[in-house]
PDB file of C-alpha atoms in Angstrom:
ATOM      1  CA  MET A   2       0.000   0.000   0.000  1.00 72.00           C
ATOM      2  CA  ALA A   3       1.297   3.423  -0.928  1.00 79.00           C
ATOM      3  CA  THR A   4       2.333   5.655   1.945  1.00 83.00           C
ATOM      4  CA  ILE A   5       2.232   9.443   1.837  1.00 85.00           C
ATOM      5  CA  VAL A   6       4.336  11.711   4.017  1.00 86.00           C
ATOM      6  CA  GLU A   7       4.256  15.486   4.322  1.00 86.00           C
ATOM      7  CA  PHE A   8       7.327  17.081   5.855  1.00 86.00           C
ATOM      8  CA  SER A   9       9.120  20.403   6.091  1.00 88.00           C
ATOM      9  CA  PHE A  10      12.735  21.512   6.319  1.00 86.00           C
ATOM     10  CA  PRO A  11      14.653  24.816   6.280  1.00 86.00           C
ATOM     11  CA  THR A  12      15.929  26.412   3.080  1.00 85.00           C
ATOM     12  CA  ALA A  13      19.507  25.731   4.172  1.00 82.00           C
ATOM     13  CA  GLU A  14      18.818  22.014   3.648  1.00 80.00           C
ATOM     14  CA  PHE A  15      17.756  22.484   0.035  1.00 80.00           C
ATOM     15  CA  ALA A  16      18.237  24.706  -3.020  1.00 83.00           C
ATOM     16  CA  LEU A  17      17.475  28.418  -3.523  1.00 89.00           C
ATOM     17  CA  GLU A  18      18.466  29.486   0.008  1.00 89.00           C
ATOM     18  CA  GLU A  19      20.165  32.709  -1.168  1.00 91.00           C
ATOM     19  CA  THR A  20      17.354  33.585  -3.584  1.00 93.00           C
ATOM     20  CA  LEU A  21      14.650  33.145  -0.972  1.00 92.00           C
ATOM     21  CA  ASP A  22      16.666  34.990   1.664  1.00 92.00           C
ATOM     22  CA  THR A  23      16.935  38.043  -0.583  1.00 92.00           C
ATOM     23  CA  HIS A  24      13.279  37.777  -1.693  1.00 93.00           C
ATOM     24  CA  PRO A  25      11.324  36.716   1.410  1.00 93.00           C
ATOM     25  CA  GLU A  26       8.028  37.691  -0.242  1.00 93.00           C
ATOM     26  CA  ALA A  27       8.496  35.110  -3.013  1.00 94.00           C
ATOM     27  CA  HIS A  28       6.519  31.876  -3.023  1.00 92.00           C
ATOM     28  CA  ILE A  29       7.451  28.841  -5.098  1.00 92.00           C
ATOM     29  CA  GLU A  30       5.192  25.950  -6.072  1.00 89.00           C
ATOM     30  CA  ILE A  31       6.917  22.993  -7.692  1.00 86.00           C
ATOM     31  CA  GLU A  32       4.799  21.229 -10.276  1.00 78.00           C
ATOM     32  CA  ARG A  33       7.078  18.240 -10.815  1.00 77.00           C
ATOM     33  CA  VAL A  34      10.678  17.179 -10.279  1.00 80.00           C
ATOM     34  CA  VAL A  35      12.904  15.092 -12.534  1.00 76.00           C
ATOM     35  CA  ALA A  36      16.063  13.463 -11.167  1.00 74.00           C
ATOM     36  CA  ASP A  37      18.448  13.520 -14.135  1.00 65.00           C
ATOM     37  CA  ASN A  38      21.337  11.975 -12.211  1.00 64.00           C
ATOM     38  CA  SER A  39      22.916  11.906  -8.757  1.00 62.00           C
ATOM     39  CA  ASP A  40      24.388  15.407  -9.149  1.00 68.00           C
ATOM     40  CA  HIS A  41      21.327  17.497  -9.934  1.00 76.00           C
ATOM     41  CA  ILE A  42      17.570  17.556 -10.339  1.00 82.00           C
ATOM     42  CA  THR A  43      15.321  19.514 -12.674  1.00 84.00           C
ATOM     43  CA  PRO A  44      12.236  21.100 -11.101  1.00 86.00           C
ATOM     44  CA  TYR A  45       9.389  22.671 -13.038  1.00 87.00           C
ATOM     45  CA  MET A  46       7.871  25.376 -10.878  1.00 89.00           C
ATOM     46  CA  TRP A  47       5.620  28.402 -10.577  1.00 91.00           C
ATOM     47  CA  VAL A  48       6.746  31.552  -8.781  1.00 94.00           C
ATOM     48  CA  ARG A  49       4.867  34.486  -7.300  1.00 92.00           C
ATOM     49  CA  THR A  50       6.897  37.533  -6.272  1.00 94.00           C
ATOM     50  CA  ASP A  51       6.694  41.317  -6.191  1.00 91.00           C
ATOM     51  CA  ASP A  52       9.619  41.837  -8.581  1.00 93.00           C
ATOM     52  CA  PHE A  53      10.304  39.133 -11.157  1.00 94.00           C
ATOM     53  CA  ASP A  54      13.299  40.921 -12.668  1.00 94.00           C
ATOM     54  CA  ALA A  55      15.048  41.106  -9.306  1.00 95.00           C
ATOM     55  CA  PHE A  56      14.047  37.516  -8.522  1.00 95.00           C
ATOM     56  CA  GLU A  57      15.525  36.265 -11.795  1.00 94.00           C
ATOM     57  CA  ALA A  58      18.708  38.238 -11.160  1.00 94.00           C
ATOM     58  CA  ALA A  59      18.956  36.504  -7.775  1.00 94.00           C
ATOM     59  CA  LEU A  60      18.533  33.131  -9.481  1.00 93.00           C
ATOM     60  CA  GLU A  61      21.456  33.918 -11.765  1.00 92.00           C
ATOM     61  CA  ASP A  62      23.656  34.612  -8.723  1.00 92.00           C
ATOM     62  CA  ASP A  63      22.412  31.625  -6.687  1.00 92.00           C
ATOM     63  CA  PRO A  64      25.160  28.954  -6.542  1.00 90.00           C
ATOM     64  CA  THR A  65      22.566  26.156  -6.268  1.00 88.00           C
ATOM     65  CA  VAL A  66      20.885  26.998  -9.593  1.00 89.00           C
ATOM     66  CA  GLU A  67      21.852  26.547 -13.232  1.00 88.00           C
ATOM     67  CA  ASP A  68      20.190  26.797 -16.656  1.00 90.00           C
ATOM     68  CA  VAL A  69      17.122  28.839 -15.737  1.00 92.00           C
ATOM     69  CA  VAL A  70      14.448  28.947 -18.457  1.00 92.00           C
ATOM     70  CA  MET A  71      11.221  30.928 -18.124  1.00 93.00           C
ATOM     71  CA  PHE A  72       8.281  29.191 -19.828  1.00 89.00           C
ATOM     72  CA  SER A  73       5.242  31.382 -19.264  1.00 87.00           C
ATOM     73  CA  ASP A  74       4.086  34.592 -17.624  1.00 90.00           C
ATOM     74  CA  THR A  75       0.510  35.182 -16.440  1.00 85.00           C
ATOM     75  CA  GLY A  76       1.362  38.567 -14.958  1.00 84.00           C
ATOM     76  CA  GLU A  77       0.950  37.299 -11.405  1.00 85.00           C
ATOM     77  CA  GLU A  78       2.955  34.094 -11.813  1.00 89.00           C
ATOM     78  CA  ARG A  79       5.803  32.841 -13.949  1.00 92.00           C
ATOM     79  CA  SER A  80       6.784  29.259 -14.660  1.00 91.00           C
ATOM     80  CA  TYR A  81      10.400  28.128 -14.835  1.00 93.00           C
ATOM     81  CA  GLN A  82      12.523  25.105 -15.522  1.00 90.00           C
ATOM     82  CA  MET A  83      15.978  25.025 -13.960  1.00 90.00           C
ATOM     83  CA  THR A  84      18.682  22.739 -12.684  1.00 88.00           C
ATOM     84  CA  TRP A  85      19.387  22.469  -8.956  1.00 86.00           C
ATOM     85  CA  THR A  86      22.878  21.510  -7.836  1.00 80.00           C
ATOM     86  CA  GLY A  87      22.670  22.431  -4.158  1.00 71.00           C
ATOM     87  CA  PRO A  88      22.277  20.158  -1.108  1.00 73.00           C
ATOM     88  CA  ILE A  89      19.869  17.786  -2.847  1.00 73.00           C
ATOM     89  CA  ASP A  90      21.396  14.369  -2.142  1.00 74.00           C
ATOM     90  CA  PHE A  91      18.485  13.229  -0.002  1.00 76.00           C
ATOM     91  CA  ILE A  92      15.855  14.282  -2.551  1.00 78.00           C
ATOM     92  CA  VAL A  93      17.761  12.457  -5.303  1.00 77.00           C
ATOM     93  CA  GLN A  94      17.768   9.344  -3.109  1.00 77.00           C
ATOM     94  CA  VAL A  95      14.041   9.663  -2.518  1.00 80.00           C
ATOM     95  CA  LEU A  96      13.372   9.817  -6.258  1.00 78.00           C
ATOM     96  CA  THR A  97      15.855   7.226  -7.489  1.00 77.00           C
ATOM     97  CA  GLU A  98      16.631   4.743  -4.697  1.00 80.00           C
ATOM     98  CA  TYR A  99      13.368   4.678  -2.752  1.00 80.00           C
ATOM     99  CA  SER A 100      10.904   5.111  -5.659  1.00 79.00           C
ATOM    100  CA  GLY A 101       9.388   8.209  -4.099  1.00 82.00           C
ATOM    101  CA  THR A 102       7.238  10.634  -6.073  1.00 81.00           C
ATOM    102  CA  ILE A 103       7.095  14.293  -5.096  1.00 82.00           C
ATOM    103  CA  THR A 104       3.463  15.274  -5.647  1.00 79.00           C
ATOM    104  CA  HIS A 105       3.721  18.736  -4.136  1.00 79.00           C
ATOM    105  CA  ALA A 106       6.387  21.146  -2.912  1.00 86.00           C
ATOM    106  CA  ASP A 107       6.107  24.706  -1.643  1.00 88.00           C
ATOM    107  CA  GLY A 108       9.064  26.939  -0.913  1.00 90.00           C
ATOM    108  CA  SER A 109       9.495  30.329   0.750  1.00 91.00           C
ATOM    109  CA  ALA A 110      11.931  32.094   3.066  1.00 90.00           C
ATOM    110  CA  ASP A 111      10.270  30.175   5.916  1.00 90.00           C
ATOM    111  CA  GLY A 112      11.338  26.817   4.476  1.00 89.00           C
ATOM    112  CA  TRP A 113      10.154  24.009   2.221  1.00 89.00           C
ATOM    113  CA  ASP A 114       7.076  21.809   2.525  1.00 89.00           C
ATOM    114  CA  LEU A 115       7.061  18.573   0.542  1.00 86.00           C
ATOM    115  CA  ARG A 116       4.535  15.811  -0.027  1.00 85.00           C
ATOM    116  CA  VAL A 117       6.039  12.503  -1.152  1.00 85.00           C
ATOM    117  CA  VAL A 118       4.311   9.251  -2.090  1.00 84.00           C
ATOM    118  CA  PHE A 119       6.278   6.072  -1.376  1.00 86.00           C
ATOM    119  CA  PRO A 120       5.236   2.679  -2.785  1.00 83.00           C
ATOM    120  CA  ASP A 121       5.098   1.157   0.712  1.00 84.00           C
ATOM    121  CA  ARG A 122       6.127   1.647   4.335  1.00 84.00           C
ATOM    122  CA  LYS A 123       9.444  -0.121   3.790  1.00 87.00           C
ATOM    123  CA  ALA A 124      10.561   2.452   1.212  1.00 86.00           C
ATOM    124  CA  LEU A 125       9.539   5.231   3.585  1.00 84.00           C
ATOM    125  CA  SER A 126      11.506   3.638   6.433  1.00 87.00           C
ATOM    126  CA  TRP A 127      14.623   3.433   4.280  1.00 85.00           C
ATOM    127  CA  ALA A 128      14.238   7.077   3.275  1.00 85.00           C
ATOM    128  CA  TYR A 129      13.726   8.107   6.902  1.00 84.00           C
ATOM    129  CA  GLU A 130      16.912   6.298   7.960  1.00 84.00           C
ATOM    130  CA  ALA A 131      18.828   7.939   5.112  1.00 81.00           C
ATOM    131  CA  ALA A 132      17.588  11.372   6.212  1.00 82.00           C
ATOM    132  CA  GLN A 133      18.745  10.753   9.784  1.00 80.00           C
ATOM    133  CA  GLN A 134      22.142   9.460   8.666  1.00 80.00           C
ATOM    134  CA  SER A 135      22.676  12.582   6.565  1.00 76.00           C
ATOM    135  CA  ASP A 136      21.705  14.784   9.549  1.00 78.00           C
ATOM    136  CA  LEU A 137      18.897  16.383   7.551  1.00 78.00           C
ATOM    137  CA  GLN A 138      16.894  18.749   9.727  1.00 81.00           C
ATOM    138  CA  PHE A 139      13.234  18.022   9.012  1.00 83.00           C
ATOM    139  CA  GLU A 140       9.817  17.741  10.614  1.00 84.00           C
ATOM    140  CA  ILE A 141       7.206  15.161   9.626  1.00 84.00           C
ATOM    141  CA  LYS A 142       3.791  16.828   9.633  1.00 84.00           C
ATOM    142  CA  THR A 143       1.495  14.098   8.333  1.00 81.00           C
ATOM    143  CA  LEU A 144       1.775  10.403   7.546  1.00 80.00           C
ATOM    144  CA  TYR A 145      -1.018   8.280   6.100  1.00 75.00           C
ATOM    145  CA  GLY A 146      -1.947   5.537   3.664  1.00 73.00           C
ATOM    146  CA  SER A 147      -3.232   6.410   0.209  1.00 61.00           C
ATOM    147  CA  GLU A 148      -6.787   5.266   0.939  1.00 58.00           C
ATOM    148  CA  ASP A 149      -6.985   7.953   3.632  1.00 49.00           C
ATOM    149  CA  ALA A 150      -6.183  10.800   1.234  1.00 48.00           C
ATOM    150  CA  ARG A 151      -8.395  10.952  -1.823  1.00 51.00           C
ATOM    151  CA  GLY A 152      -7.119  14.225  -3.231  1.00 49.00           C
ATOM    152  CA  VAL A 153      -3.506  13.693  -2.250  1.00 53.00           C
ATOM    153  CA  GLN A 154      -3.145  10.422  -4.119  1.00 53.00           C
ATOM    154  CA  TYR A 155      -4.164  12.205  -7.309  1.00 62.00           C
ATOM    155  CA  GLY A 156      -1.234  14.607  -6.996  1.00 64.00           C
ATOM    156  CA  LEU A 157      -3.361  17.699  -6.309  1.00 70.00           C
ATOM    157  CA  THR A 158      -2.244  20.385  -3.912  1.00 68.00           C
ATOM    158  CA  GLU A 159      -4.688  21.567  -1.272  1.00 67.00           C
ATOM    159  CA  ALA A 160      -5.122  24.843  -3.153  1.00 73.00           C
ATOM    160  CA  GLN A 161      -5.863  22.950  -6.376  1.00 77.00           C
ATOM    161  CA  ARG A 162      -8.409  20.693  -4.673  1.00 77.00           C
ATOM    162  CA  ASN A 163     -10.134  23.699  -3.129  1.00 80.00           C
ATOM    163  CA  MET A 164     -10.134  25.522  -6.462  1.00 84.00           C
ATOM    164  CA  LEU A 165     -11.585  22.572  -8.387  1.00 87.00           C
ATOM    165  CA  THR A 166     -14.240  21.769  -5.807  1.00 86.00           C
ATOM    166  CA  GLY A 167     -15.130  25.461  -5.524  1.00 86.00           C
ATOM    167  CA  ALA A 168     -15.508  25.711  -9.302  1.00 89.00           C
ATOM    168  CA  PHE A 169     -17.607  22.547  -9.345  1.00 88.00           C
ATOM    169  CA  GLU A 170     -19.873  23.731  -6.544  1.00 89.00           C
ATOM    170  CA  ALA A 171     -20.300  27.104  -8.274  1.00 89.00           C
ATOM    171  CA  GLY A 172     -21.485  25.324 -11.421  1.00 90.00           C
ATOM    172  CA  TYR A 173     -18.470  26.080 -13.613  1.00 89.00           C
ATOM    173  CA  PHE A 174     -18.441  22.510 -14.971  1.00 88.00           C
ATOM    174  CA  ALA A 175     -22.209  22.301 -15.353  1.00 87.00           C
ATOM    175  CA  VAL A 176     -23.921  22.168 -18.750  1.00 87.00           C
ATOM    176  CA  PRO A 177     -24.984  24.836 -19.356  1.00 88.00           C
ATOM    177  CA  ARG A 178     -22.323  26.608 -17.286  1.00 87.00           C
ATOM    178  CA  GLU A 179     -23.717  28.393 -14.217  1.00 90.00           C
ATOM    179  CA  THR A 180     -20.785  30.713 -13.573  1.00 90.00           C
ATOM    180  CA  SER A 181     -17.970  32.206 -15.598  1.00 90.00           C
ATOM    181  CA  LEU A 182     -14.206  32.084 -15.220  1.00 88.00           C
ATOM    182  CA  SER A 183     -14.256  35.846 -14.652  1.00 89.00           C
ATOM    183  CA  ASP A 184     -16.703  35.442 -11.755  1.00 89.00           C
ATOM    184  CA  LEU A 185     -14.556  32.714 -10.200  1.00 88.00           C
ATOM    185  CA  ALA A 186     -11.434  34.840 -10.585  1.00 87.00           C
ATOM    186  CA  GLU A 187     -13.174  37.774  -8.907  1.00 87.00           C
ATOM    187  CA  GLN A 188     -14.296  35.547  -6.024  1.00 85.00           C
ATOM    188  CA  GLN A 189     -10.728  34.304  -5.507  1.00 80.00           C
ATOM    189  CA  ASP A 190      -9.238  37.785  -6.029  1.00 82.00           C
ATOM    190  CA  ILE A 191      -6.870  36.754  -8.828  1.00 82.00           C
ATOM    191  CA  SER A 192      -6.710  37.583 -12.511  1.00 84.00           C
ATOM    192  CA  HIS A 193      -8.720  35.752 -15.155  1.00 83.00           C
ATOM    193  CA  GLN A 194      -5.502  34.511 -16.800  1.00 81.00           C
ATOM    194  CA  ALA A 195      -3.946  33.291 -13.543  1.00 81.00           C
ATOM    195  CA  LEU A 196      -7.066  31.313 -12.637  1.00 84.00           C
ATOM    196  CA  SER A 197      -7.238  29.855 -16.129  1.00 85.00           C
ATOM    197  CA  GLU A 198      -3.617  28.672 -15.836  1.00 81.00           C
ATOM    198  CA  ARG A 199      -4.257  27.136 -12.410  1.00 81.00           C
ATOM    199  CA  LEU A 200      -7.396  25.352 -13.575  1.00 85.00           C
ATOM    200  CA  ARG A 201      -5.573  23.862 -16.550  1.00 83.00           C
ATOM    201  CA  ARG A 202      -2.673  22.691 -14.386  1.00 80.00           C
ATOM    202  CA  ALA A 203      -4.983  21.151 -11.789  1.00 81.00           C
ATOM    203  CA  THR A 204      -7.180  19.495 -14.403  1.00 83.00           C
ATOM    204  CA  GLY A 205      -4.132  18.167 -16.242  1.00 78.00           C
ATOM    205  CA  THR A 206      -2.758  16.684 -13.016  1.00 73.00           C
ATOM    206  CA  LEU A 207      -6.105  15.053 -12.256  1.00 75.00           C
ATOM    207  CA  VAL A 208      -6.424  13.564 -15.746  1.00 77.00           C
ATOM    208  CA  GLU A 209      -2.842  12.285 -15.722  1.00 66.00           C
ATOM    209  CA  SER A 210      -3.149  10.600 -12.327  1.00 61.00           C
ATOM    210  CA  THR A 211      -6.638   9.119 -12.789  1.00 62.00           C
ATOM    211  CA  LEU A 212      -6.762   8.277 -16.491  1.00 64.00           C
ATOM    212  CA  ILE A 213      -3.327   8.278 -18.088  1.00 57.00           C
ATOM    213  CA  THR A 214      -1.356   6.609 -15.282  1.00 45.00           C
ATOM    214  CA  HIS A 215      -4.062   4.092 -14.420  1.00 40.00           C
ATOM    215  CA  SER A 216      -4.566   3.240 -18.065  1.00 39.00           C
ATOM    216  CA  ASP A 217      -0.853   2.647 -18.559  1.00 44.00           C
ATOM    217  CA  GLU A 218      -0.733   0.381 -15.508  1.00 43.00           C
ATOM    218  CA  SER A 219      -3.723  -1.677 -16.661  1.00 41.00           C
ATOM    219  CA  ASP A 220      -2.051  -2.342 -20.027  1.00 46.00           C
ATOM    220  CA  GLU A 221       1.076  -3.828 -18.511  1.00 44.00           C
TER     221      GLU A 221
END
């Protein structure tokens, strides 16, 4: 049975410490993480900050970051792909040695919050021992089996679940539609474009985890 753990650790234990220290107002949401090899990982992430130009300049000077590419700009958020080469040994182990999947990660000057799905308790135990041996400073917030977390097992963040259920309850997915994207954006106090981007990301994650992944598994 899959086991899900949510934990937090300080920025000093991960990448982007200097960037987040100089831009404490910035908030990072990682969409997915690819472990290319044991030396670095490639995160795909969304950033909200007051000054994107200054934030990107800080990224260029951050010794834990390489090859920054900006993909899209909604005005309120920007998406990036980059390579992390900082203190990421434990995360690489989680992804490659213990078959963990990072389904959500939030970063700010206050630290990082991660949600990881392990295939079973044994894999989680091995990862926990590796974290202790490497003296990683972390705090486990929640631990549960996949059947106890309907939204989590589909890879949705809490904000995405709330957004999708709120849109559903407001009649956005009804036929005919009972509310507009503009009305939803006004209710959530964000721009029309930003909400549209978030809805597409959340819907894509839901489709991938419930239809694409399950379909692939059933064909094996």
